[in-house]
Amino acid sequence: MDGWQANMILDDGGDLTHWVYKKYPNVFKKIRGIVEESVTGVHRLYQLSKAGKLCVPAMNVNDSVTKQKFDNLYCCRESILDGLKRTTDVMFGGKQVVVCGYGEVGKGCCAALKALGAIVYITEIDPICALQACMDGFRVVKLNEVIRQVDVVITCTGNKNVVTREHLDRMKNSCIVCNMGHSNTEIDVTSLRTPELTWERVRSQVDHVIWPDGKRVVLLAEGRLLNLSCSTVPTFVLSITATTQALALIELYNAPEGRYKQDVYLLPKKMDEYVASLHLPSFDAHLTELTDDQAKYLGLNKNGPFKPNYYRY
Amino acid sequence: MDGWQANMILDDGGDLTHWVYKKYPNVFKKIRGIVEESVTGVHRLYQLSKAGKLCVPAMNVNDSVTKQKFDNLYCCRESILDGLKRTTDVMFGGKQVVVCGYGEVGKGCCAALKALGAIVYITEIDPICALQACMDGFRVVKLNEVIRQVDVVITCTGNKNVVTREHLDRMKNSCIVCNMGHSNTEIDVTSLRTPELTWERVRSQVDHVIWPDGKRVVLLAEGRLLNLSCSTVPTFVLSITATTQALALIELYNAPEGRYKQDVYLLPKKMDEYVASLHLPSFDAHLTELTDDQAKYLGLNKNGPFKPNYYRY
Amino acid sequence: MDGWQANMILDDGGDLTHWVYKKYPNVFKKIRGIVEESVTGVHRLYQLSKAGKLCVPAMNVNDSVTKQKFDNLYCCRESILDGLKRTTDVMFGGKQVVVCGYGEVGKGCCAALKALGAIVYITEIDPICALQACMDGFRVVKLNEVIRQVDVVITCTGNKNVVTREHLDRMKNSCIVCNMGHSNTEIDVTSLRTPELTWERVRSQVDHVIWPDGKRVVLLAEGRLLNLSCSTVPTFVLSITATTQALALIELYNAPEGRYKQDVYLLPKKMDEYVASLHLPSFDAHLTELTDDQAKYLGLNKNGPFKPNYYRY
Amino acid sequence: MDGWQANMILDDGGDLTHWVYKKYPNVFKKIRGIVEESVTGVHRLYQLSKAGKLCVPAMNVNDSVTKQKFDNLYCCRESILDGLKRTTDVMFGGKQVVVCGYGEVGKGCCAALKALGAIVYITEIDPICALQACMDGFRVVKLNEVIRQVDVVITCTGNKNVVTREHLDRMKNSCIVCNMGHSNTEIDVTSLRTPELTWERVRSQVDHVIWPDGKRVVLLAEGRLLNLSCSTVPTFVLSITATTQALALIELYNAPEGRYKQDVYLLPKKMDEYVASLHLPSFDAHLTELTDDQAKYLGLNKNGPFKPNYYRY
């Protein structure tokens, strides 16, 4: 590609952005913006921005409403079932499950498991999420209160060492342990790499960790993300993400001088709504349009955006 | 109360604030802040602020997470059933229902009705909420598409004239119409005050509006709020609201000089979390505490706040 | 009504039948059959039959499928919520509830309460129903295991003294106790009529029973049926029952000599199906018809009956 | 196995029984009974019995409550999701699905799909099952009414040619078609073996059938049972079935002379309850025992059976 020069960066994790910064800083002269997809990459962009080192506008598409809901709530509601079935063939009905973390991922996992007849317990650090769990019909407990009795342990906290060796020591035989949250930090897998425990790979992504007394804990994907390792991502979710990225690229490229400075921006609400509207026809969904009179009454433009930025959906 | 002087205003709707402004502006010299509870009152405060006329700090407690979720989602999930049963004794199983608006109130109504065996359709103007309705298993339609077939029409939009005379003319016999949304504007009740229609009050809060051909539409609470007119508000919800107000009053009163200016503020996230935490013991819910190591990893204070301001819950 | 003579008996409870037997046995000469609606009346008919004293054919409509499902499962799924709200205004979300008995009534109560965010425990004597409760996502416990922690106790067993004074002594303050099951035997209310306990009627159908230490138990309808005392029966359910009775009367009256002997009969499956089919249009439901070829393949008549007598629905 | 002689037959389908009848009728002299597991085998036994040719007692374990519920309702509630995910990775949220047949299998499929956000339509020939579908919140339609709009078609009728070539011709592009019901008769797959349609095997158990205009229908397992072909059966379900068979064998073997004649019997209710009770400990479920007084009141033995034979569960 002789003579080709990049004019936008589309990144997922921030590694590309970092690499260009380190090796080819001159490239930024022609770059009109960065679109970043991941939690980690967004974090790195905000750090650059704070440090005054961000030299082009950047768009955080990770936190667009549509992308968030599909990546977390809707997708995990299905992939928790899929991931557990493909790896363990476990029957959900009647199983006792503890889900660590009742954010969007936890909410999705719990809704699906409850619907299929599992009895679900929640652990939470945040009292607001804990209260939501109560209102949705779940007991909120400390992990130690239920660790001896549960059949499945699922982490979705974004935290580290949520499941420790002590917890693992107290689990009952055949307990399944997996991670739907963040990277591979939530379960302290390292603590299981000790001489007295035997690891037995029973099939791809499934290890039995065997205690001296014969107790087996079923560890999935070695504590990495179950939804990525043992399940699939529906094309519909990929379409939401790709559309969001494409619109962000177009917006940054076409934006008139001065609309975006050398800072990190959320996707404009109106484009977030546009991503959603593009996916409605596949459900044969028909939107209602505001009349002029109604738009005036609500103080809204008939084409949106329809909600204030702080609206929670 | 000779010599007593107000030092805080606790308002719901903004009328008190307005009255003090008009009649006793001097009172504001001693006032340390206003705490406002309602959508309307908050709107009026923001207008005062924009106009540069707000002369003390004000706190918008309407938009605190806990208050919003309980007033809208959790409370309406129960009061829609309660309000309909007390007024009409309708059986929910198998009924076709259209819910106009899939915000927090609509989400609550739909979850309850679906769970009890109703078939629910949604109308929406906002593509993001419409997509949520799809993912939750509801057909998104224009009101005209289903108005002839539904047994119940429920409005929760905050808009006006969502149900028009034309819609009412096309409803089938015995169709129930009620409003869970905003004030009394959503159903065009005025359009039913015409000579060719007969009104028959069949019991408190229940009118039959009778067409010349004998068709009856069952109008509840004359289009005013069903949840307030025909249902009750659980003490638990009142406790959430009152706690939020009390904490906001204390915060404004105790705040060091300069923390709050003459502007409108949201309740600090940490106090929102505190309101939630005070209500957990009634569910025997046990919060997990972060270890020092985990708090450091997440970059959080162990006592919260636990989420960024834009977090959607 | 000079000269009028009864030719059929339509009974609910068996008292009329008993009275005719005792006082006017001659009436039976003109009677072509008895149709009985209730559990108790049916029981009395079977006893008469066993004793060889039944002198006309009788039809047990209590055990028709349609009547059973509507009287128990579908109706109680709604009336448990209605009865509790009208009497106590309790919020269901997050409440801990124990339901004694997981038959049709219990299944209906549990489904509704779970859907509205309650945490439900079950007690059962029958291992098959207990296993169903497990698969539907409920913990199966002995009443003593949870009696100290629950907010609501609901009986639906058909048994007596399921909730004893010992249980009542151990309940926490404000615990609500009610009966959805059988007559007024399930809660041992008599045991609460002792000098050390104070009864306070707080509103119609609601008593606070107060322990010496101030603890209050909220007793609904003095232990009688909540669904009949504090809720309403939808007209749809009455229509199912009345249709079943009418068809049974017509069948017995029109039956050719010899079809029915002096015994107790279940409603013929085909008439049970007919009752159901008469109620489908109100849901705009469209049945599929078997082709000749399909009917032959299945060995069925195209007009039903479609299921063997032991089919469980 | 010199000298070994069979003393019981444990059959699944009836082929073994048939073969012994044909080839080694003398074996029946030592046989104390037949235990039969399947619908088909049971049918053949009843035919033998009617023809007066059954020469030993036989037990129909297919129709035991526990076995039926697990094989059909509980197992299919999970395997419909599993089977669809493993073959197509389809996202369930928002999908329109038609389920043909609302028996136990259909009820299981519908509950799971509805819970995960699909919009489900039902077809039924039996008005009682159709009314159940209404009360559970499903539209009951003829297949033709929705065939153009649905994303997934699932058959669970036990019938033949429920999905015909005409239906297949009218499906939209990418529609998924599969069978959860009976053998391979429900979808008229033969009608798709015509020259104008192209078959493309896209992966194991998944064929795309391609119309001349490019439309593709996704046919799973060539119309054979999805749950057996593309999903797994949890060990818990196998345990239920095996326990039922073992108890039936023991019962027939140990039964005193005369308890069973040369006929087909259902598993005694008490043994059905025993199978359930053996599986309760794995859910840590605790049964309640009747007191003497209660047992007398109910007219029951404290050890069961607890229900009349016609009880529907």
PDB file of N, CA, C and O in Angstrom, chain B residues 266-294:
ATOM      1  N   LEU B 266     -27.592  17.196  41.690  1.00  0.00           N
ATOM      2  CA  LEU B 266     -28.104  15.839  41.926  1.00  0.00           C
ATOM      3  C   LEU B 266     -27.620  15.387  43.296  1.00  0.00           C
ATOM      4  O   LEU B 266     -26.573  15.833  43.775  1.00  0.00           O
ATOM      5  N   LEU B 267     -28.358  14.487  43.922  1.00  0.00           N
ATOM      6  CA  LEU B 267     -27.918  13.910  45.177  1.00  0.00           C
ATOM      7  C   LEU B 267     -26.578  13.223  44.949  1.00  0.00           C
ATOM      8  O   LEU B 267     -26.422  12.465  43.986  1.00  0.00           O
ATOM      9  N   PRO B 268     -25.563  13.493  45.801  1.00  0.00           N
ATOM     10  CA  PRO B 268     -24.273  12.818  45.597  1.00  0.00           C
ATOM     11  C   PRO B 268     -24.469  11.301  45.582  1.00  0.00           C
ATOM     12  O   PRO B 268     -25.226  10.754  46.379  1.00  0.00           O
ATOM     13  N   LYS B 269     -23.780  10.657  44.648  1.00  0.00           N
ATOM     14  CA  LYS B 269     -23.881   9.196  44.472  1.00  0.00           C
ATOM     15  C   LYS B 269     -23.734   8.451  45.800  1.00  0.00           C
ATOM     16  O   LYS B 269     -24.444   7.483  46.082  1.00  0.00           O
ATOM     17  N   LYS B 270     -22.812   8.938  46.631  1.00  0.00           N
ATOM     18  CA  LYS B 270     -22.549   8.227  47.876  1.00  0.00           C
ATOM     19  C   LYS B 270     -23.779   8.234  48.792  1.00  0.00           C
ATOM     20  O   LYS B 270     -24.022   7.277  49.522  1.00  0.00           O
ATOM     21  N   MET B 271     -24.555   9.325  48.751  1.00  0.00           N
ATOM     22  CA  MET B 271     -25.760   9.379  49.587  1.00  0.00           C
ATOM     23  C   MET B 271     -26.859   8.516  48.982  1.00  0.00           C
ATOM     24  O   MET B 271     -27.662   7.925  49.694  1.00  0.00           O
ATOM     25  N   ASP B 272     -26.889   8.470  47.678  1.00  0.00           N
ATOM     26  CA  ASP B 272     -27.829   7.582  46.992  1.00  0.00           C
ATOM     27  C   ASP B 272     -27.547   6.134  47.436  1.00  0.00           C
ATOM     28  O   ASP B 272     -28.455   5.364  47.768  1.00  0.00           O
ATOM     29  N   GLU B 273     -26.276   5.788  47.453  1.00  0.00           N
ATOM     30  CA  GLU B 273     -25.883   4.450  47.901  1.00  0.00           C
ATOM     31  C   GLU B 273     -26.248   4.246  49.376  1.00  0.00           C
ATOM     32  O   GLU B 273     -26.646   3.154  49.793  1.00  0.00           O
ATOM     33  N   TYR B 274     -26.144   5.314  50.141  1.00  0.00           N
ATOM     34  CA  TYR B 274     -26.448   5.209  51.569  1.00  0.00           C
ATOM     35  C   TYR B 274     -27.940   4.951  51.798  1.00  0.00           C
ATOM     36  O   TYR B 274     -28.326   4.137  52.648  1.00  0.00           O
ATOM     37  N   VAL B 275     -28.782   5.632  51.019  1.00  0.00           N
ATOM     38  CA  VAL B 275     -30.228   5.365  51.102  1.00  0.00           C
ATOM     39  C   VAL B 275     -30.492   3.882  50.843  1.00  0.00           C
ATOM     40  O   VAL B 275     -31.244   3.223  51.572  1.00  0.00           O
ATOM     41  N   ALA B 276     -29.867   3.356  49.788  1.00  0.00           N
ATOM     42  CA  ALA B 276     -30.060   1.933  49.470  1.00  0.00           C
ATOM     43  C   ALA B 276     -29.594   1.064  50.626  1.00  0.00           C
ATOM     44  O   ALA B 276     -30.299   0.132  51.051  1.00  0.00           O
ATOM     45  N   SER B 277     -28.413   1.377  51.168  1.00  0.00           N
ATOM     46  CA  SER B 277     -27.845   0.517  52.209  1.00  0.00           C
ATOM     47  C   SER B 277     -28.719   0.496  53.461  1.00  0.00           C
ATOM     48  O   SER B 277     -28.799  -0.522  54.150  1.00  0.00           O
ATOM     49  N   LEU B 278     -29.403   1.618  53.735  1.00  0.00           N
ATOM     50  CA  LEU B 278     -30.279   1.660  54.914  1.00  0.00           C
ATOM     51  C   LEU B 278     -31.495   0.743  54.754  1.00  0.00           C
ATOM     52  O   LEU B 278     -32.119   0.358  55.743  1.00  0.00           O
ATOM     53  N   HIS B 279     -31.841   0.416  53.519  1.00  0.00           N
ATOM     54  CA  HIS B 279     -33.024  -0.414  53.281  1.00  0.00           C
ATOM     55  C   HIS B 279     -32.689  -1.885  53.060  1.00  0.00           C
ATOM     56  O   HIS B 279     -33.594  -2.710  52.941  1.00  0.00           O
ATOM     57  N   LEU B 280     -31.423  -2.221  53.024  1.00  0.00           N
ATOM     58  CA  LEU B 280     -31.058  -3.627  52.809  1.00  0.00           C
ATOM     59  C   LEU B 280     -31.410  -4.530  53.985  1.00  0.00           C
ATOM     60  O   LEU B 280     -31.803  -5.680  53.775  1.00  0.00           O
ATOM     61  N   PRO B 281     -31.257  -4.062  55.227  1.00  0.00           N
ATOM     62  CA  PRO B 281     -31.544  -4.993  56.338  1.00  0.00           C
ATOM     63  C   PRO B 281     -32.976  -5.522  56.324  1.00  0.00           C
ATOM     64  O   PRO B 281     -33.214  -6.636  56.778  1.00  0.00           O
ATOM     65  N   SER B 282     -33.921  -4.767  55.795  1.00  0.00           N
ATOM     66  CA  SER B 282     -35.295  -5.279  55.806  1.00  0.00           C
ATOM     67  C   SER B 282     -35.435  -6.469  54.866  1.00  0.00           C
ATOM     68  O   SER B 282     -36.430  -7.182  54.911  1.00  0.00           O
ATOM     69  N   PHE B 283     -34.471  -6.679  53.991  1.00  0.00           N
ATOM     70  CA  PHE B 283     -34.451  -7.878  53.157  1.00  0.00           C
ATOM     71  C   PHE B 283     -33.418  -8.884  53.665  1.00  0.00           C
ATOM     72  O   PHE B 283     -33.144  -9.870  52.989  1.00  0.00           O
ATOM     73  N   ASP B 284     -32.833  -8.611  54.815  1.00  0.00           N
ATOM     74  CA  ASP B 284     -31.786  -9.473  55.354  1.00  0.00           C
ATOM     75  C   ASP B 284     -30.683  -9.687  54.315  1.00  0.00           C
ATOM     76  O   ASP B 284     -30.149 -10.786  54.156  1.00  0.00           O
ATOM     77  N   ALA B 285     -30.371  -8.611  53.590  1.00  0.00           N
ATOM     78  CA  ALA B 285     -29.337  -8.685  52.554  1.00  0.00           C
ATOM     79  C   ALA B 285     -27.982  -8.337  53.159  1.00  0.00           C
ATOM     80  O   ALA B 285     -27.885  -7.416  53.970  1.00  0.00           O
ATOM     81  N   HIS B 286     -26.962  -9.081  52.771  1.00  0.00           N
ATOM     82  CA  HIS B 286     -25.622  -8.898  53.346  1.00  0.00           C
ATOM     83  C   HIS B 286     -24.658  -8.440  52.273  1.00  0.00           C
ATOM     84  O   HIS B 286     -24.332  -9.185  51.356  1.00  0.00           O
ATOM     85  N   LEU B 287     -24.171  -7.210  52.403  1.00  0.00           N
ATOM     86  CA  LEU B 287     -23.210  -6.668  51.442  1.00  0.00           C
ATOM     87  C   LEU B 287     -21.833  -7.283  51.629  1.00  0.00           C
ATOM     88  O   LEU B 287     -21.430  -7.620  52.736  1.00  0.00           O
ATOM     89  N   THR B 288     -21.118  -7.379  50.531  1.00  0.00           N
ATOM     90  CA  THR B 288     -19.722  -7.792  50.554  1.00  0.00           C
ATOM     91  C   THR B 288     -18.854  -6.540  50.643  1.00  0.00           C
ATOM     92  O   THR B 288     -19.176  -5.523  50.031  1.00  0.00           O
ATOM     93  N   GLU B 289     -17.772  -6.620  51.426  1.00  0.00           N
ATOM     94  CA  GLU B 289     -16.854  -5.473  51.484  1.00  0.00           C
ATOM     95  C   GLU B 289     -15.611  -5.740  50.654  1.00  0.00           C
ATOM     96  O   GLU B 289     -15.090  -6.856  50.641  1.00  0.00           O
ATOM     97  N   LEU B 290     -15.151  -4.711  50.000  1.00  0.00           N
ATOM     98  CA  LEU B 290     -13.903  -4.818  49.254  1.00  0.00           C
ATOM     99  C   LEU B 290     -12.739  -5.017  50.212  1.00  0.00           C
ATOM    100  O   LEU B 290     -12.708  -4.415  51.285  1.00  0.00           O
ATOM    101  N   THR B 291     -11.779  -5.858  49.846  1.00  0.00           N
ATOM    102  CA  THR B 291     -10.509  -5.876  50.564  1.00  0.00           C
ATOM    103  C   THR B 291      -9.714  -4.644  50.140  1.00  0.00           C
ATOM    104  O   THR B 291     -10.014  -4.013  49.120  1.00  0.00           O
ATOM    105  N   ASP B 292      -8.684  -4.317  50.911  1.00  0.00           N
ATOM    106  CA  ASP B 292      -7.826  -3.185  50.537  1.00  0.00           C
ATOM    107  C   ASP B 292      -7.253  -3.385  49.143  1.00  0.00           C
ATOM    108  O   ASP B 292      -7.210  -2.477  48.319  1.00  0.00           O
ATOM    109  N   ASP B 293      -6.855  -4.615  48.922  1.00  0.00           N
ATOM    110  CA  ASP B 293      -6.230  -4.954  47.660  1.00  0.00           C
ATOM    111  C   ASP B 293      -7.194  -4.766  46.488  1.00  0.00           C
ATOM    112  O   ASP B 293      -6.832  -4.219  45.437  1.00  0.00           O
ATOM    113  N   GLN B 294      -8.425  -5.203  46.699  1.00  0.00           N
ATOM    114  CA  GLN B 294      -9.423  -5.069  45.635  1.00  0.00           C
ATOM    115  C   GLN B 294      -9.773  -3.603  45.398  1.00  0.00           C
ATOM    116  O   GLN B 294      -9.922  -3.169  44.250  1.00  0.00           O
TER     117      GLN B 294
END
